[in-house]
Short mmCIF file of C-alpha atoms in Angstrom, two decimals:
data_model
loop_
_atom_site.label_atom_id
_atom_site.label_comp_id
_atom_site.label_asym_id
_atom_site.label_seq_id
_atom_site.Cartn_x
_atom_site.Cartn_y
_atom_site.Cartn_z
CA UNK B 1 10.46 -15.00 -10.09
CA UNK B 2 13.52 -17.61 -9.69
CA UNK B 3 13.60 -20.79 -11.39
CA UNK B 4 12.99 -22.62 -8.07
CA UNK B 5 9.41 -20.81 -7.28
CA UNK B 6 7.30 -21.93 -10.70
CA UNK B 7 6.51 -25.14 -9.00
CA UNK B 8 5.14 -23.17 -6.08
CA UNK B 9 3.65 -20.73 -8.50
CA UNK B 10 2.21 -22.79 -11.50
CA UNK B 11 -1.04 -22.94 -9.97
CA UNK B 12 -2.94 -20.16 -10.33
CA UNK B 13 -4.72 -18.82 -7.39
CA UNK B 14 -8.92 -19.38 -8.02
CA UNK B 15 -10.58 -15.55 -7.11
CA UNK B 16 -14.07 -17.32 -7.86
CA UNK B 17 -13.29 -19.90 -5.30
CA UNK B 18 -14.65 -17.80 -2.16
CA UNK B 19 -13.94 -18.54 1.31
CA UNK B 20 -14.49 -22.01 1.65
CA UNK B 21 -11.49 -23.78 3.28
CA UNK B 22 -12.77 -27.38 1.05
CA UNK B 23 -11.69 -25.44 -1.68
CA UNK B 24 -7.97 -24.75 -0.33
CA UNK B 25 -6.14 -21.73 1.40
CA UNK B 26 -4.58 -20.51 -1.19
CA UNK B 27 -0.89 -19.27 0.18
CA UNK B 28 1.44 -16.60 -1.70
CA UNK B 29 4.96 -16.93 -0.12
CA UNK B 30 7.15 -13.71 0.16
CA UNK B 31 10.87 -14.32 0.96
CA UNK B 32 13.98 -12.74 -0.97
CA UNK B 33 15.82 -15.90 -0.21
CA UNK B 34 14.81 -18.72 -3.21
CA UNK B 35 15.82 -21.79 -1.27
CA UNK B 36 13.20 -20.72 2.20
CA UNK B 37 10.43 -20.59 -0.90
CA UNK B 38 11.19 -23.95 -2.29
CA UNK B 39 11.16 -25.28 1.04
CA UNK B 40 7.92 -23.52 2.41
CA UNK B 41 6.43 -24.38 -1.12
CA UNK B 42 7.37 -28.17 -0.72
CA UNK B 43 6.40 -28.68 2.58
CA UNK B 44 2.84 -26.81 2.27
CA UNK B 45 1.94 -28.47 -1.27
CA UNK B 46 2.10 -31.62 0.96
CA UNK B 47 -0.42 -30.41 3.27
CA UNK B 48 -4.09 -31.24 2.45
CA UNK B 49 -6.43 -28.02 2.52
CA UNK B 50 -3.44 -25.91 1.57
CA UNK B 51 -2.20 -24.45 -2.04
CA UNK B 52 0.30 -22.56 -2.95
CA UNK B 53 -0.70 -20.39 -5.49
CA UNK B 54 2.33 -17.90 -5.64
CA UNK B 55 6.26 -17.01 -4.73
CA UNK B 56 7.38 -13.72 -4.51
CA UNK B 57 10.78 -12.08 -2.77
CA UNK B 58 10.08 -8.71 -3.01
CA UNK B 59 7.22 -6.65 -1.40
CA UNK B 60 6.24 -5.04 -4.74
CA UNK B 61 6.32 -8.47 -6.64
CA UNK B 62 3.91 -9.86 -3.96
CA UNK B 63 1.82 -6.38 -4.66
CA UNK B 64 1.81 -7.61 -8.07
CA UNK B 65 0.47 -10.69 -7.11
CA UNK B 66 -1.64 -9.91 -4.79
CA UNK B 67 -3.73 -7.64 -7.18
CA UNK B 68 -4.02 -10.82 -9.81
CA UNK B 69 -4.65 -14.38 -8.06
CA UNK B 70 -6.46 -12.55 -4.52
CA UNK B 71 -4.55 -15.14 -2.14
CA UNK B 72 -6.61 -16.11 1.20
CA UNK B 73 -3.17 -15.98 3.57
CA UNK B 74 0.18 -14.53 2.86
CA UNK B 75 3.37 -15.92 4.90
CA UNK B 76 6.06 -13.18 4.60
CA UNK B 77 8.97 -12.42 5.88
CA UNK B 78 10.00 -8.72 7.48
CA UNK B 79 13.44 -8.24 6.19
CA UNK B 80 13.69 -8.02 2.66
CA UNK B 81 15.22 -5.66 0.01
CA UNK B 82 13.58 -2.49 -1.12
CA UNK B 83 10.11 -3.02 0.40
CA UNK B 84 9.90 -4.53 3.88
CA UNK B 85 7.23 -7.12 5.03
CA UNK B 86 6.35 -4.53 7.39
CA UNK B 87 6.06 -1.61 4.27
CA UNK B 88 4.23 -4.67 2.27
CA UNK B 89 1.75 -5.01 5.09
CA UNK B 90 1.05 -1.83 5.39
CA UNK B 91 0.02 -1.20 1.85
CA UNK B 92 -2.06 -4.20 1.26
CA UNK B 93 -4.09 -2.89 4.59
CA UNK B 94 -5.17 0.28 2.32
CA UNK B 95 -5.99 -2.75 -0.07
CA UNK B 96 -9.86 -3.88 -0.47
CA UNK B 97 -10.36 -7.00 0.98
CA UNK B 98 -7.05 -7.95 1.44
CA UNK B 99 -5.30 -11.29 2.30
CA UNK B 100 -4.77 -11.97 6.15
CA UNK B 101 -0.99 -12.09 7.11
CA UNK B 102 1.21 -14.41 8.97
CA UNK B 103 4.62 -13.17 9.41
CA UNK B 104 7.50 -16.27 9.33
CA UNK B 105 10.90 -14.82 10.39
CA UNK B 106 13.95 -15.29 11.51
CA UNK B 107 13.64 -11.70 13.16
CA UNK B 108 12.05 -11.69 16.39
CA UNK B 109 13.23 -8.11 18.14
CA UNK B 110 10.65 -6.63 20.49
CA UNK B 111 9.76 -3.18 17.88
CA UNK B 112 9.64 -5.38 15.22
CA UNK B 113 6.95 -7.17 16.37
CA UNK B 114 5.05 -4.49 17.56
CA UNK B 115 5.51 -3.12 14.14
CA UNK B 116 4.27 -6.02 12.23
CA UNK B 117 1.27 -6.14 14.53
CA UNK B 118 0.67 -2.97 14.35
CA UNK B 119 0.85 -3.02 10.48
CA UNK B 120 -1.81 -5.53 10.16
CA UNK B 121 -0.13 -9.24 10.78
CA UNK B 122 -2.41 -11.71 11.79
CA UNK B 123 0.38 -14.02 13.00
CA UNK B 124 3.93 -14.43 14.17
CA UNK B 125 6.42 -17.21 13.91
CA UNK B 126 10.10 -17.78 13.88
CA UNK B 127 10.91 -19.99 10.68
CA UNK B 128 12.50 -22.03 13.39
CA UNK B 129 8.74 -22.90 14.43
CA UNK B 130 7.83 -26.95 14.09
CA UNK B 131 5.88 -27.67 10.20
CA UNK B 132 2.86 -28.75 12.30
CA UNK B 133 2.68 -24.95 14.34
CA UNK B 134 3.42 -23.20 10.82
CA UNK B 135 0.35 -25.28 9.27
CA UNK B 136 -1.92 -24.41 12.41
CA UNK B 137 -1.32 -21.12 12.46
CA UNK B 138 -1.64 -20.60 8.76
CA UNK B 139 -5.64 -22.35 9.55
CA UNK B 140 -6.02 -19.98 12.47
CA UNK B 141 -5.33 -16.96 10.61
CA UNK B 142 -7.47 -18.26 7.38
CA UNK B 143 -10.46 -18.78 9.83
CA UNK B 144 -9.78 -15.13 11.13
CA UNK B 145 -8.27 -15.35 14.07
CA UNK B 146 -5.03 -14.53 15.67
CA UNK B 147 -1.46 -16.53 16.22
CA UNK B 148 1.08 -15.60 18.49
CA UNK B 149 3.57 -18.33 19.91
CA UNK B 150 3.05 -17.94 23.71
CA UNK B 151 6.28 -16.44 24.00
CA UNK B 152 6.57 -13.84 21.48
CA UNK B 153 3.07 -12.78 22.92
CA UNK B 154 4.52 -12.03 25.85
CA UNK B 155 7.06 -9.99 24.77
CA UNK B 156 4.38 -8.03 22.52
CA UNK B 157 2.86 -7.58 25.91
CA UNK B 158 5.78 -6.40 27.58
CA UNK B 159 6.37 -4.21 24.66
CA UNK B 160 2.92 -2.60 24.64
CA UNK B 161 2.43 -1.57 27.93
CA UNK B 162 5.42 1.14 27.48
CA UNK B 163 4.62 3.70 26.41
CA UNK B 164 5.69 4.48 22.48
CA UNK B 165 8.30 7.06 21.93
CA UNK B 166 7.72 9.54 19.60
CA UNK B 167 9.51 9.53 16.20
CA UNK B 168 11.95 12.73 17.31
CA UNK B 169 12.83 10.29 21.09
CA UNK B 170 13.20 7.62 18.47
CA UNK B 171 15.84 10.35 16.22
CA UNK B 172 17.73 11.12 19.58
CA UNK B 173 17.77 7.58 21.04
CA UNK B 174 19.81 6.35 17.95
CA UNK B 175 22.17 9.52 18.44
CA UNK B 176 22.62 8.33 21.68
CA UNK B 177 23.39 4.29 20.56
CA UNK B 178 26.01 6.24 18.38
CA UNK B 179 27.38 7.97 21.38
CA UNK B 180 26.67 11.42 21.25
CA UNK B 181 26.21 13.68 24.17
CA UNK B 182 23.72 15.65 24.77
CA UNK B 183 25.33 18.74 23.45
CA UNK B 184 26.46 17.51 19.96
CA UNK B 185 22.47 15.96 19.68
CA UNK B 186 21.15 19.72 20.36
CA UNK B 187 23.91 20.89 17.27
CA UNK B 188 22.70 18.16 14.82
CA UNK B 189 18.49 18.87 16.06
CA UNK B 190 18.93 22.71 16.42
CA UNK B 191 17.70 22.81 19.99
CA UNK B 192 19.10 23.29 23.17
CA UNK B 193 21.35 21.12 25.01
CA UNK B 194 19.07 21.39 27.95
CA UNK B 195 15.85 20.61 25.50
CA UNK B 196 18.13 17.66 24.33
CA UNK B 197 18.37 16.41 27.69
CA UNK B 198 15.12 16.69 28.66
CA UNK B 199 14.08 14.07 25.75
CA UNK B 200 16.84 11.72 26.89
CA UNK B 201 16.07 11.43 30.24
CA UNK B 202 11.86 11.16 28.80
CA UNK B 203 13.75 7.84 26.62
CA UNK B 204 15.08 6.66 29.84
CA UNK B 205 12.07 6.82 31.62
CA UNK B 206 9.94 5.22 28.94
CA UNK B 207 12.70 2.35 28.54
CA UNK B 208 12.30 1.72 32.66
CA UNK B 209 16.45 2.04 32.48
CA UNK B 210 18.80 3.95 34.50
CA UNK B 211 20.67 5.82 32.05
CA UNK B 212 22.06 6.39 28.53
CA UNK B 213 24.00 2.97 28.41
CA UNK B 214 21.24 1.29 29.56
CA UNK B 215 19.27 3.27 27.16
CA UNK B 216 21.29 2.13 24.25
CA UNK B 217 21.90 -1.20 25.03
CA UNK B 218 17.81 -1.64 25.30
CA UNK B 219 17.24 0.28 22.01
CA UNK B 220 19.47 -2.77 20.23
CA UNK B 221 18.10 -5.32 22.43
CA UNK B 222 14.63 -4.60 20.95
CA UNK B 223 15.01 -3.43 17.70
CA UNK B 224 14.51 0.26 18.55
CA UNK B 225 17.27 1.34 16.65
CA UNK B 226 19.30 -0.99 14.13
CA UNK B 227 22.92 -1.04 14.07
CA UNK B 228 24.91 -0.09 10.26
CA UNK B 229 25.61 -3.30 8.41
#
């Protein structure tokens, strides 16, 4: 843990101290980046009702704390080295009762969304989201219910109604953001050009583009497929 989470983290998360909101949502932060923790930490230990119990900023340190102080709500980001938030929520899902999940980003591509969603995230917001929004929706999602700024809900909506390619459309659509014709994809997948083609032009038509540029341009757009660093 870095020197600049034991404030946030020298109170111990209560597991005897049930459900009841009087007694505090108790908050475990998860953010590889020490000075968003400090902040979050500050600004939430101001906040009446709220505790935070715990700093983590990696996915298998908040596992480990997870399993010993039993937070109420965890605020993660998605991004993060070796386990993602995404990886992190879905392994506290298989968890028994575990925490609910508000994801706080600076990430806000269409897939990764859905993914986080889809993993088991009880909320969404960008950390460029007002204090007062951040504190609501970390009450909402205590009390069990959901948080999605209006307009990240709508593209989640936009998103869903597609439908999903499959993980082999998803292989080929990143060939294709890399530029490679339908030929060379049917060398690297062992198939047929004309078997390659056919699941390009099924991307296309999922996508609601026109064509391959428009295919890849949309696949970076919405986090479909993520460029090389």
């Amino acid at each position: 843990m870095e020197p600049n989470d034991r404030d946030a983290a020298k109170e111990p998360c209560d597991a005897t101290a049930g459900a009841s909101e009087e007694a505090g949502i108790r908050i475990l932060l998860v953010d590889d980046h020490p000075v968003v923790r400090a902040g979050l930490a500050s600004m939430l230990s101001s906040i009446r009702g709220i505790t935070v119990c715990g700093a983590a900023s990696t996915g298998e340190e908040a596992l480990e704390i997870i399993d010993r102080e039993k937070p109420d709500v965890l605020l993660l980001d998605l991004r993060m080295p070796g386990m993602t938030g995404i990886e992190l929520l879905n392994a506290i899902r298989a968890r028994p009762l575990p925490p609910r999940s508000l994801v706080l980003t600076s990430y806000s591509s269409d897939e990764e969304i859905y993914r986080a969603i889809e993993a088991g995230a009880q909320g969404y917001l960008l950390k460029s989201a007002p204090q007062a929004e951040i504190v609501t929706a970390i009450q909402s999602v205590y009390r069990g219910r959901t948080h999605i700024s209006p307009r990240i809900a709508a593209r989640l909506a936009e998103r869903m109604v597609r439908w999903a390619l499959t993980p082999r459309e998803l292989e080929i659509l990143e060939m294709v953001v890399r530029g490679l014709t339908n030929g060379q994809i049917g060398n690297v997948l062992r198939i047929s050009e004309n078997t390659a083609r056919n699941h390009v032009n099924s991307i296309i038509r999922k996508l609601g583009v026109s064509g391959r540029t428009e295919a890849a341009t949309a696949a970076i757009q919405q986090g479909l497929v993520r460029l090389a660093d």
